[in-house]
Short mmCIF file of C-alpha atoms in Angstrom, two decimals:
data_model
loop_
_atom_site.label_atom_id
_atom_site.label_comp_id
_atom_site.label_asym_id
_atom_site.label_seq_id
_atom_site.Cartn_x
_atom_site.Cartn_y
_atom_site.Cartn_z
CA UNK A 1 88.80 -41.31 -34.10
CA UNK A 2 92.33 -42.68 -33.99
CA UNK A 3 91.91 -45.69 -36.32
CA UNK A 4 95.26 -47.48 -36.32
CA UNK A 5 98.05 -46.09 -34.16
CA UNK A 6 101.66 -47.24 -34.21
CA UNK A 7 104.25 -46.49 -31.57
CA UNK A 8 107.01 -45.51 -31.71
CA UNK A 9 107.12 -43.66 -35.02
CA UNK A 10 110.91 -43.50 -35.11
CA UNK A 11 113.59 -45.53 -33.41
CA UNK A 12 117.30 -46.04 -33.75
CA UNK A 13 118.76 -49.25 -32.37
CA UNK A 14 122.19 -50.75 -32.10
CA UNK A 15 122.80 -54.24 -33.44
CA UNK A 16 121.72 -56.80 -30.87
CA UNK A 17 119.29 -54.58 -29.01
CA UNK A 18 115.67 -55.55 -28.63
CA UNK A 19 112.50 -53.55 -29.03
CA UNK A 20 108.76 -53.84 -29.45
CA UNK A 21 106.49 -52.01 -31.86
CA UNK A 22 102.91 -51.54 -30.76
CA UNK A 23 99.92 -51.39 -33.07
CA UNK A 24 96.63 -50.32 -31.52
CA UNK A 25 93.31 -50.17 -33.35
CA UNK A 26 89.93 -48.91 -32.28
CA UNK A 27 88.05 -50.26 -35.31
CA UNK A 28 87.17 -53.62 -33.77
CA UNK A 29 88.77 -55.42 -36.71
CA UNK A 30 89.63 -59.09 -36.43
CA UNK A 31 92.58 -59.17 -38.81
CA UNK A 32 95.83 -57.39 -38.09
CA UNK A 33 99.07 -57.42 -40.05
CA UNK A 34 102.66 -56.32 -39.74
CA UNK A 35 104.44 -55.39 -42.96
CA UNK A 36 107.84 -54.05 -43.76
CA UNK A 37 108.53 -51.79 -46.72
CA UNK A 38 111.95 -51.40 -48.26
CA UNK A 39 112.96 -49.25 -51.25
CA UNK A 40 112.04 -50.82 -54.57
CA UNK A 41 110.06 -53.61 -52.98
CA UNK A 42 106.43 -54.15 -52.28
CA UNK A 43 105.04 -54.48 -48.82
CA UNK A 44 106.18 -57.79 -47.36
CA UNK A 45 104.13 -59.52 -44.73
CA UNK A 46 105.99 -60.37 -41.55
CA UNK A 47 103.28 -61.84 -39.32
CA UNK A 48 99.54 -61.58 -39.11
CA UNK A 49 96.67 -62.39 -36.79
CA UNK A 50 93.13 -63.45 -37.60
CA UNK A 51 91.83 -62.79 -34.11
CA UNK A 52 92.67 -62.34 -30.45
CA UNK A 53 95.12 -64.96 -29.27
CA UNK A 54 96.12 -66.07 -32.77
CA UNK A 55 99.23 -65.33 -34.81
CA UNK A 56 100.70 -66.72 -38.02
CA UNK A 57 103.84 -66.31 -40.05
CA UNK A 58 103.91 -64.29 -43.20
CA UNK A 59 106.46 -64.06 -45.98
CA UNK A 60 109.44 -62.77 -43.94
CA UNK A 61 108.97 -63.82 -40.28
CA UNK A 62 112.58 -64.59 -39.34
CA UNK A 63 113.97 -62.37 -36.60
CA UNK A 64 110.53 -61.18 -35.48
CA UNK A 65 107.96 -62.32 -32.95
CA UNK A 66 104.41 -61.16 -32.40
CA UNK A 67 101.64 -61.35 -29.88
CA UNK A 68 97.93 -60.54 -29.90
CA UNK A 69 96.81 -60.84 -26.31
CA UNK A 70 94.05 -58.28 -26.78
CA UNK A 71 91.95 -57.82 -29.89
CA UNK A 72 92.90 -54.19 -30.26
CA UNK A 73 96.67 -54.61 -29.93
CA UNK A 74 99.23 -56.37 -32.11
CA UNK A 75 102.83 -56.28 -30.94
CA UNK A 76 105.90 -56.85 -33.12
CA UNK A 77 109.10 -57.72 -31.33
CA UNK A 78 112.71 -57.74 -32.47
CA UNK A 79 114.71 -59.83 -30.00
CA UNK A 80 118.15 -59.07 -31.43
CA UNK A 81 118.07 -56.34 -34.03
CA UNK A 82 120.19 -56.60 -37.16
CA UNK A 83 121.01 -53.93 -39.77
CA UNK A 84 118.93 -55.92 -42.28
CA UNK A 85 115.89 -55.03 -40.20
CA UNK A 86 116.30 -51.35 -40.97
CA UNK A 87 113.01 -50.59 -42.64
CA UNK A 88 109.65 -48.88 -42.40
CA UNK A 89 107.14 -51.03 -40.58
CA UNK A 90 103.42 -50.72 -41.19
CA UNK A 91 100.61 -52.19 -39.20
CA UNK A 92 97.30 -52.75 -40.98
CA UNK A 93 93.85 -54.02 -40.05
CA UNK A 94 90.78 -55.23 -41.87
CA UNK A 95 87.47 -56.68 -40.75
CA UNK A 96 87.97 -59.75 -42.94
CA UNK A 97 90.50 -60.82 -45.56
CA UNK A 98 87.87 -61.04 -48.26
CA UNK A 99 86.90 -57.42 -47.58
CA UNK A 100 89.98 -56.22 -49.39
CA UNK A 101 90.63 -52.82 -47.91
CA UNK A 102 93.40 -52.55 -45.37
CA UNK A 103 93.60 -49.67 -42.94
CA UNK A 104 97.16 -48.69 -42.16
CA UNK A 105 98.94 -47.02 -39.33
CA UNK A 106 101.30 -44.17 -40.14
CA UNK A 107 104.35 -46.39 -40.05
CA UNK A 108 107.35 -46.84 -37.79
CA UNK A 109 110.80 -46.02 -39.13
CA UNK A 110 113.43 -48.25 -37.61
CA UNK A 111 117.16 -47.87 -38.12
CA UNK A 112 119.55 -50.51 -36.85
CA UNK A 113 123.18 -49.42 -36.69
CA UNK B 1 109.10 -63.78 -62.07
CA UNK B 2 107.48 -61.71 -59.34
CA UNK B 3 103.88 -62.56 -58.50
CA UNK B 4 102.81 -58.95 -58.96
CA UNK B 5 104.84 -56.64 -61.16
CA UNK B 6 104.70 -52.93 -61.77
CA UNK B 7 106.84 -50.54 -63.76
CA UNK B 8 108.61 -48.56 -61.02
CA UNK B 9 108.68 -45.38 -63.13
CA UNK B 10 108.90 -42.56 -62.43
CA UNK B 11 106.31 -41.41 -64.88
CA UNK B 12 106.85 -37.69 -65.42
CA UNK B 13 103.63 -36.21 -66.74
CA UNK B 14 102.55 -32.60 -67.35
CA UNK B 15 99.59 -31.34 -65.44
CA UNK B 16 96.34 -31.95 -67.30
CA UNK B 17 97.62 -34.93 -69.24
CA UNK B 18 96.28 -38.46 -69.14
CA UNK B 19 98.48 -41.21 -67.77
CA UNK B 20 98.00 -44.94 -67.49
CA UNK B 21 99.97 -47.74 -65.95
CA UNK B 22 99.55 -51.45 -65.60
CA UNK B 23 100.13 -54.13 -63.05
CA UNK B 24 100.61 -57.76 -64.07
CA UNK B 25 99.96 -60.76 -61.86
CA UNK B 26 101.06 -64.34 -62.28
CA UNK B 27 98.46 -66.35 -60.36
CA UNK B 28 95.36 -67.03 -62.40
CA UNK B 29 93.51 -67.90 -59.17
CA UNK B 30 93.65 -64.26 -58.10
CA UNK B 31 90.22 -63.08 -57.14
CA UNK B 32 90.20 -59.42 -56.28
CA UNK B 33 92.33 -56.46 -57.15
CA UNK B 34 92.97 -53.03 -55.72
CA UNK B 35 94.87 -49.84 -56.34
CA UNK B 36 96.38 -48.04 -53.37
CA UNK B 37 98.00 -44.66 -53.30
CA UNK B 38 101.03 -43.92 -51.16
CA UNK B 39 102.36 -40.43 -50.65
CA UNK B 40 106.02 -39.94 -49.80
CA UNK B 41 106.80 -41.23 -46.33
CA UNK B 42 103.14 -41.94 -45.62
CA UNK B 43 101.02 -45.04 -45.29
CA UNK B 44 99.20 -46.61 -48.27
CA UNK B 45 95.56 -45.72 -48.68
CA UNK B 46 92.94 -47.44 -50.79
CA UNK B 47 92.33 -45.59 -54.04
CA UNK B 48 89.86 -47.98 -55.63
CA UNK B 49 88.90 -51.58 -56.04
CA UNK B 50 89.06 -53.08 -59.53
CA UNK B 51 85.95 -54.83 -60.72
CA UNK B 52 85.67 -57.27 -63.60
CA UNK B 53 83.52 -54.85 -65.58
CA UNK B 54 85.88 -51.98 -64.95
CA UNK B 55 85.04 -49.05 -62.76
CA UNK B 56 85.42 -45.32 -62.69
CA UNK B 57 85.72 -42.85 -59.85
CA UNK B 58 85.92 -39.29 -61.08
CA UNK B 59 89.14 -38.91 -63.04
CA UNK B 60 90.29 -42.43 -62.22
CA UNK B 61 89.41 -45.54 -64.20
CA UNK B 62 90.46 -49.06 -63.27
CA UNK B 63 90.29 -52.03 -65.60
CA UNK B 64 90.87 -55.75 -65.21
CA UNK B 65 92.02 -58.02 -68.02
CA UNK B 66 91.83 -61.59 -66.74
CA UNK B 67 92.89 -63.16 -70.02
CA UNK B 68 96.20 -61.29 -70.02
CA UNK B 69 96.38 -61.13 -66.22
CA UNK B 70 96.82 -57.45 -65.64
CA UNK B 71 95.01 -54.52 -64.13
CA UNK B 72 95.33 -50.93 -65.22
CA UNK B 73 94.82 -47.49 -63.77
CA UNK B 74 94.04 -44.48 -65.94
CA UNK B 75 94.18 -40.95 -64.59
CA UNK B 76 92.63 -38.19 -66.68
CA UNK B 77 93.25 -34.47 -66.35
CA UNK B 78 96.09 -35.12 -63.93
CA UNK B 79 96.60 -32.76 -61.01
CA UNK B 80 99.75 -31.87 -59.11
CA UNK B 81 98.19 -33.60 -56.12
CA UNK B 82 98.12 -36.90 -58.03
CA UNK B 83 101.88 -37.15 -57.57
CA UNK B 84 102.38 -40.28 -55.50
CA UNK B 85 103.31 -43.93 -55.75
CA UNK B 86 100.51 -46.21 -56.90
CA UNK B 87 100.53 -49.74 -55.53
CA UNK B 88 98.54 -52.59 -56.93
CA UNK B 89 97.37 -55.39 -54.69
CA UNK B 90 96.14 -58.80 -55.70
CA UNK B 91 94.06 -60.96 -53.39
CA UNK B 92 94.52 -64.64 -54.16
CA UNK B 93 92.58 -67.46 -52.60
CA UNK B 94 94.16 -70.90 -52.46
CA UNK B 95 92.11 -73.55 -50.67
CA UNK B 96 90.82 -71.67 -47.63
CA UNK B 97 93.62 -69.14 -47.44
CA UNK B 98 93.54 -65.64 -48.82
CA UNK B 99 96.79 -63.91 -49.56
CA UNK B 100 97.38 -60.29 -50.42
CA UNK B 101 100.33 -59.74 -52.73
CA UNK B 102 101.63 -56.21 -53.21
CA UNK B 103 103.38 -54.74 -56.19
CA UNK B 104 106.40 -52.53 -55.54
CA UNK B 105 104.57 -49.50 -56.89
CA UNK B 106 104.72 -47.05 -59.78
CA UNK B 107 105.92 -43.56 -59.00
CA UNK B 108 104.01 -40.76 -60.68
CA UNK B 109 105.25 -37.17 -60.81
CA UNK B 110 102.93 -34.51 -62.16
CA UNK B 111 104.75 -31.42 -63.36
CA UNK B 112 103.25 -27.92 -63.63
#
């Protein structure tokens, strides 16, 4: 029972490079989220999706793009990485926003040099 | 002012002691509240929801004070394994949109 799986778990990029983080869930949840977590700050929402084929901007969307072509997958893309995007990225899912509990992946640690 | 505020700590507490910390929120339209636990370099995991009447789960008690707009978490008989960062989350509904706002967390260190 995998739950929520993020790949890759670690990545080092050079400024200007691009990459994609994959979040895969086997819980059949409609809602999926991408957060970033930086020291001393709460989780900040980057983008989210309320169902297959839908995406919406969160609190800090600049520099990121997302896609949800299949219900079970939510991709986060960095087109031109910047050092300010060095962070830990978490994917989370929930069956509905009013449910309250989020189920998280283990996180992806990204360093941009 | 941040929408959800927590004392970052760390709270250094001897094993067996009782510790409590609060989380304040600014939006009076907030509807539901949660405490998550996050171990070092791990993902957050739900510890407990916070109900209006207060709720208890073993050694953990959560309370909501709507008048003063804060929630609290009390841990009794603390264990070494309680060492973690505790995140509060506030779910606010405005019109038809729900929004989860996260506090930055309170770090708890239980010492033997």
